[in-house]
Amino acid sequence: MSYQDRYTTAAQFAAAAHAGQTVTGTTLPYLLHVTLVAMEVSAALRAEPGHDEGFAIQCALLHDTVEDTSVSYAQLVATFGQPVADGVLALSKDPTLPKGEQMRDSLRRIQAQPHAVWLVKLADRIVNLQPPPQHWTTEKIAAYKEEARVILATLGAASPLLAARLAAKIAAYGVGRV
Ligand code: NI
């Protein structure tokens, strides 16, 4: 399947899966988050060749389907094949674990995946480091910033471009509030 067809099928699947969901704190469709993550990944793929581009973009577009929608791992295997399904599963927190362990567990599983999956996690946090909501406490902002540092330290080696972008986002995050 061509890169364009892989992009289109994953984008259509994600749009249907996230239908009705909005970006937290806004009225904007959740698909905006997904497409911004795909944009960050595609910029990295262009600057740093050597990844399976179709695989990377499908993991980016589908990265929140298992965690945030009724889509199952088995459905992803049937529709996109096991490598993509495994990538998305690694990017999904395991809700059966205590909250404090979910991120570290996901990062460990991402580390066992191709570097394209590492790119998606870096891109996801770059996109999520928007100015924190007004109601967030300084503790919550500091914790989110620290979590981003852990992601950068664990996965940054996969992409100098995304690592630099994430480092800049972390430096600017919550300035004036923490
Ligand atoms: Ni996400």
CSV table of C-alpha atoms and ligand atoms in Angstrom, one decimal:
chain,number,residue,atom,x,y,z
A,1,MET,CA,0.0,0.0,0.0
A,2,SER,CA,1.3,3.5,-0.9
A,3,TYR,CA,2.3,6.0,1.8
A,4,GLN,CA,-0.7,8.1,0.7
A,5,ASP,CA,-3.1,5.2,1.1
A,6,ARG,CA,-1.7,4.2,4.5
A,7,TYR,CA,-2.1,7.8,5.6
A,8,THR,CA,-5.7,8.0,4.3
A,9,THR,CA,-6.9,4.8,5.8
A,10,ALA,CA,-5.4,5.6,9.2
A,11,ALA,CA,-6.7,9.2,9.2
A,12,GLN,CA,-10.2,8.0,8.3
A,13,PHE,CA,-10.1,5.3,11.0
A,14,ALA,CA,-8.9,7.8,13.6
A,15,ALA,CA,-11.5,10.4,12.6
A,16,ALA,CA,-14.3,7.9,13.1
A,17,ALA,CA,-12.8,6.5,16.3
A,18,HIS,CA,-12.4,10.0,17.9
A,19,ALA,CA,-15.7,11.4,16.5
A,20,GLY,CA,-17.4,13.6,19.0
A,21,GLN,CA,-14.3,14.0,21.2
A,22,THR,CA,-12.7,17.4,21.7
A,23,VAL,CA,-9.2,18.6,22.7
A,24,THR,CA,-9.3,19.1,26.5
A,25,GLY,CA,-10.4,22.6,27.5
A,26,THR,CA,-11.6,23.5,24.0
A,27,THR,CA,-14.4,22.9,21.5
A,28,LEU,CA,-12.0,21.8,18.8
A,29,PRO,CA,-12.2,18.3,17.4
A,30,TYR,CA,-9.8,15.8,18.9
A,31,LEU,CA,-8.6,14.9,15.4
A,32,LEU,CA,-6.7,18.3,15.6
A,33,HIS,CA,-4.3,16.8,18.2
A,34,VAL,CA,-3.8,13.6,16.2
A,35,THR,CA,-3.0,15.6,13.0
A,36,LEU,CA,-0.5,17.9,14.8
A,37,VAL,CA,1.3,14.8,16.1
A,38,ALA,CA,1.4,13.4,12.6
A,39,MET,CA,2.8,16.7,11.4
A,40,GLU,CA,5.6,16.6,13.9
A,41,VAL,CA,6.4,13.1,13.0
A,42,SER,CA,6.4,13.8,9.2
A,43,ALA,CA,8.7,16.8,9.7
A,44,ALA,CA,11.1,14.5,11.6
A,45,LEU,CA,10.9,11.8,8.9
A,46,ARG,CA,11.8,14.4,6.2
A,47,ALA,CA,14.8,15.7,8.2
A,48,GLU,CA,16.0,12.3,9.4
A,49,PRO,CA,15.4,9.5,6.8
A,50,GLY,CA,15.7,5.8,7.5
A,51,HIS,CA,12.4,5.1,9.2
A,52,ASP,CA,9.4,3.1,7.7
A,53,GLU,CA,7.4,6.2,6.9
A,54,GLY,CA,4.0,4.5,6.3
A,55,PHE,CA,4.4,2.7,9.6
A,56,ALA,CA,5.4,5.9,11.5
A,57,ILE,CA,2.5,7.9,10.1
A,58,GLN,CA,0.0,5.2,10.9
A,59,CYS,CA,1.2,4.9,14.5
A,60,ALA,CA,1.0,8.7,14.8
A,61,LEU,CA,-2.5,9.0,13.4
A,62,LEU,CA,-3.8,6.0,15.5
A,63,HIS,CA,-1.7,6.7,18.7
A,64,ASP,CA,-4.7,7.5,21.0
A,65,THR,CA,-7.3,5.1,19.6
A,66,VAL,CA,-6.7,2.3,22.1
A,67,GLU,CA,-6.2,4.6,25.1
A,68,ASP,CA,-9.1,7.0,24.4
A,69,THR,CA,-11.7,5.2,22.3
A,70,SER,CA,-13.5,1.9,22.2
A,71,VAL,CA,-11.1,0.6,19.5
A,72,SER,CA,-9.3,-2.6,20.6
A,73,TYR,CA,-5.9,-3.9,19.9
A,74,ALA,CA,-7.5,-6.8,18.0
A,75,GLN,CA,-9.3,-4.4,15.7
A,76,LEU,CA,-6.0,-2.6,14.9
A,77,VAL,CA,-4.3,-5.9,14.1
A,78,ALA,CA,-7.1,-6.9,11.8
A,79,THR,CA,-7.2,-3.4,10.0
A,80,PHE,CA,-3.6,-2.3,10.0
A,81,GLY,CA,-1.5,-5.4,10.9
A,82,GLN,CA,0.4,-6.4,14.0
A,83,PRO,CA,3.4,-4.0,13.8
A,84,VAL,CA,1.1,-0.9,13.8
A,85,ALA,CA,-1.1,-2.4,16.5
A,86,ASP,CA,1.9,-3.2,18.6
A,87,GLY,CA,3.2,0.3,18.2
A,88,VAL,CA,-0.1,1.9,19.2
A,89,LEU,CA,-0.4,-0.5,22.2
A,90,ALA,CA,3.0,0.5,23.5
A,91,LEU,CA,1.9,4.2,23.2
A,92,SER,CA,-1.2,3.4,25.3
A,93,LYS,CA,-1.2,3.5,29.1
A,94,ASP,CA,-2.1,0.3,30.9
A,95,PRO,CA,-5.2,1.2,33.0
A,96,THR,CA,-4.8,-1.9,35.2
A,97,LEU,CA,-1.5,-0.4,36.7
A,98,PRO,CA,-1.4,2.2,39.4
A,99,LYS,CA,-1.5,5.7,37.9
A,100,GLY,CA,2.0,6.5,39.1
A,101,GLU,CA,3.5,3.6,37.1
A,102,GLN,CA,1.6,3.9,33.8
A,103,MET,CA,4.0,6.3,32.1
A,104,ARG,CA,7.2,4.4,33.0
A,105,ASP,CA,5.6,1.2,31.9
A,106,SER,CA,4.5,2.7,28.6
A,107,LEU,CA,8.0,4.1,28.0
A,108,ARG,CA,9.6,0.7,28.6
A,109,ARG,CA,7.2,-0.9,26.1
A,110,ILE,CA,7.9,1.9,23.6
A,111,GLN,CA,11.7,1.3,24.0
A,112,ALA,CA,11.1,-2.3,22.7
A,113,GLN,CA,9.5,-0.9,19.5
A,114,PRO,CA,11.1,0.5,16.3
A,115,HIS,CA,12.4,4.1,16.6
A,116,ALA,CA,9.4,5.3,14.6
A,117,VAL,CA,7.3,4.6,17.7
A,118,TRP,CA,9.7,6.7,19.9
A,119,LEU,CA,9.1,9.6,17.4
A,120,VAL,CA,5.4,9.4,18.0
A,121,LYS,CA,5.8,9.7,21.8
A,122,LEU,CA,8.2,12.7,21.5
A,123,ALA,CA,5.8,14.3,19.0
A,124,ASP,CA,2.8,13.7,21.3
A,125,ARG,CA,4.4,15.5,24.2
A,126,ILE,CA,5.7,18.4,22.0
A,127,VAL,CA,2.1,18.9,20.9
A,128,ASN,CA,0.7,18.6,24.5
A,129,LEU,CA,3.1,21.2,25.9
A,130,GLN,CA,0.7,24.0,25.3
A,131,PRO,CA,0.3,26.7,27.9
A,132,PRO,CA,-1.1,24.9,31.0
A,133,PRO,CA,-4.8,25.5,31.8
A,134,GLN,CA,-5.4,28.4,34.3
A,135,HIS,CA,-6.9,26.0,36.9
A,136,TRP,CA,-3.8,23.8,37.0
A,137,THR,CA,-1.8,24.1,40.3
A,138,THR,CA,1.9,24.9,40.3
A,139,GLU,CA,2.5,21.3,41.5
A,140,LYS,CA,0.6,19.8,38.6
A,141,ILE,CA,2.4,22.0,36.1
A,142,ALA,CA,5.8,21.1,37.6
A,143,ALA,CA,4.9,17.3,37.6
A,144,TYR,CA,3.8,17.5,33.9
A,145,LYS,CA,7.1,19.3,33.1
A,146,GLU,CA,9.1,16.7,34.9
A,147,GLU,CA,7.3,13.9,33.1
A,148,ALA,CA,8.2,15.6,29.8
A,149,ARG,CA,11.9,15.6,30.9
A,150,VAL,CA,11.7,11.8,31.6
A,151,ILE,CA,10.2,11.2,28.1
A,152,LEU,CA,13.0,13.3,26.5
A,153,ALA,CA,15.7,11.5,28.5
A,154,THR,CA,14.3,8.1,27.7
A,155,LEU,CA,13.4,8.5,24.0
A,156,GLY,CA,15.3,11.6,22.7
A,157,ALA,CA,18.1,9.6,21.1
A,158,ALA,CA,15.7,8.5,18.4
A,159,SER,CA,15.4,11.9,16.8
A,160,PRO,CA,17.7,14.9,17.3
A,161,LEU,CA,15.1,17.2,15.7
A,162,LEU,CA,12.2,16.2,17.9
A,163,ALA,CA,14.5,16.1,21.0
A,164,ALA,CA,15.5,19.7,20.3
A,165,ARG,CA,11.9,20.7,19.8
A,166,LEU,CA,10.8,19.0,23.0
A,167,ALA,CA,13.7,20.5,25.0
A,168,ALA,CA,12.7,24.0,23.8
A,169,LYS,CA,9.0,23.3,24.7
A,170,ILE,CA,10.0,22.1,28.2
A,171,ALA,CA,12.2,25.2,28.8
A,172,ALA,CA,9.3,27.5,27.9
A,173,TYR,CA,6.6,25.4,29.7
A,174,GLY,CA,4.9,27.1,32.6
A,175,VAL,CA,7.4,30.0,32.7
A,176,GLY,CA,5.9,32.6,35.1
A,177,ARG,CA,3.8,30.0,36.9
A,178,VAL,CA,6.4,27.6,38.3
B,1,NI,NI,-1.9,12.0,22.1
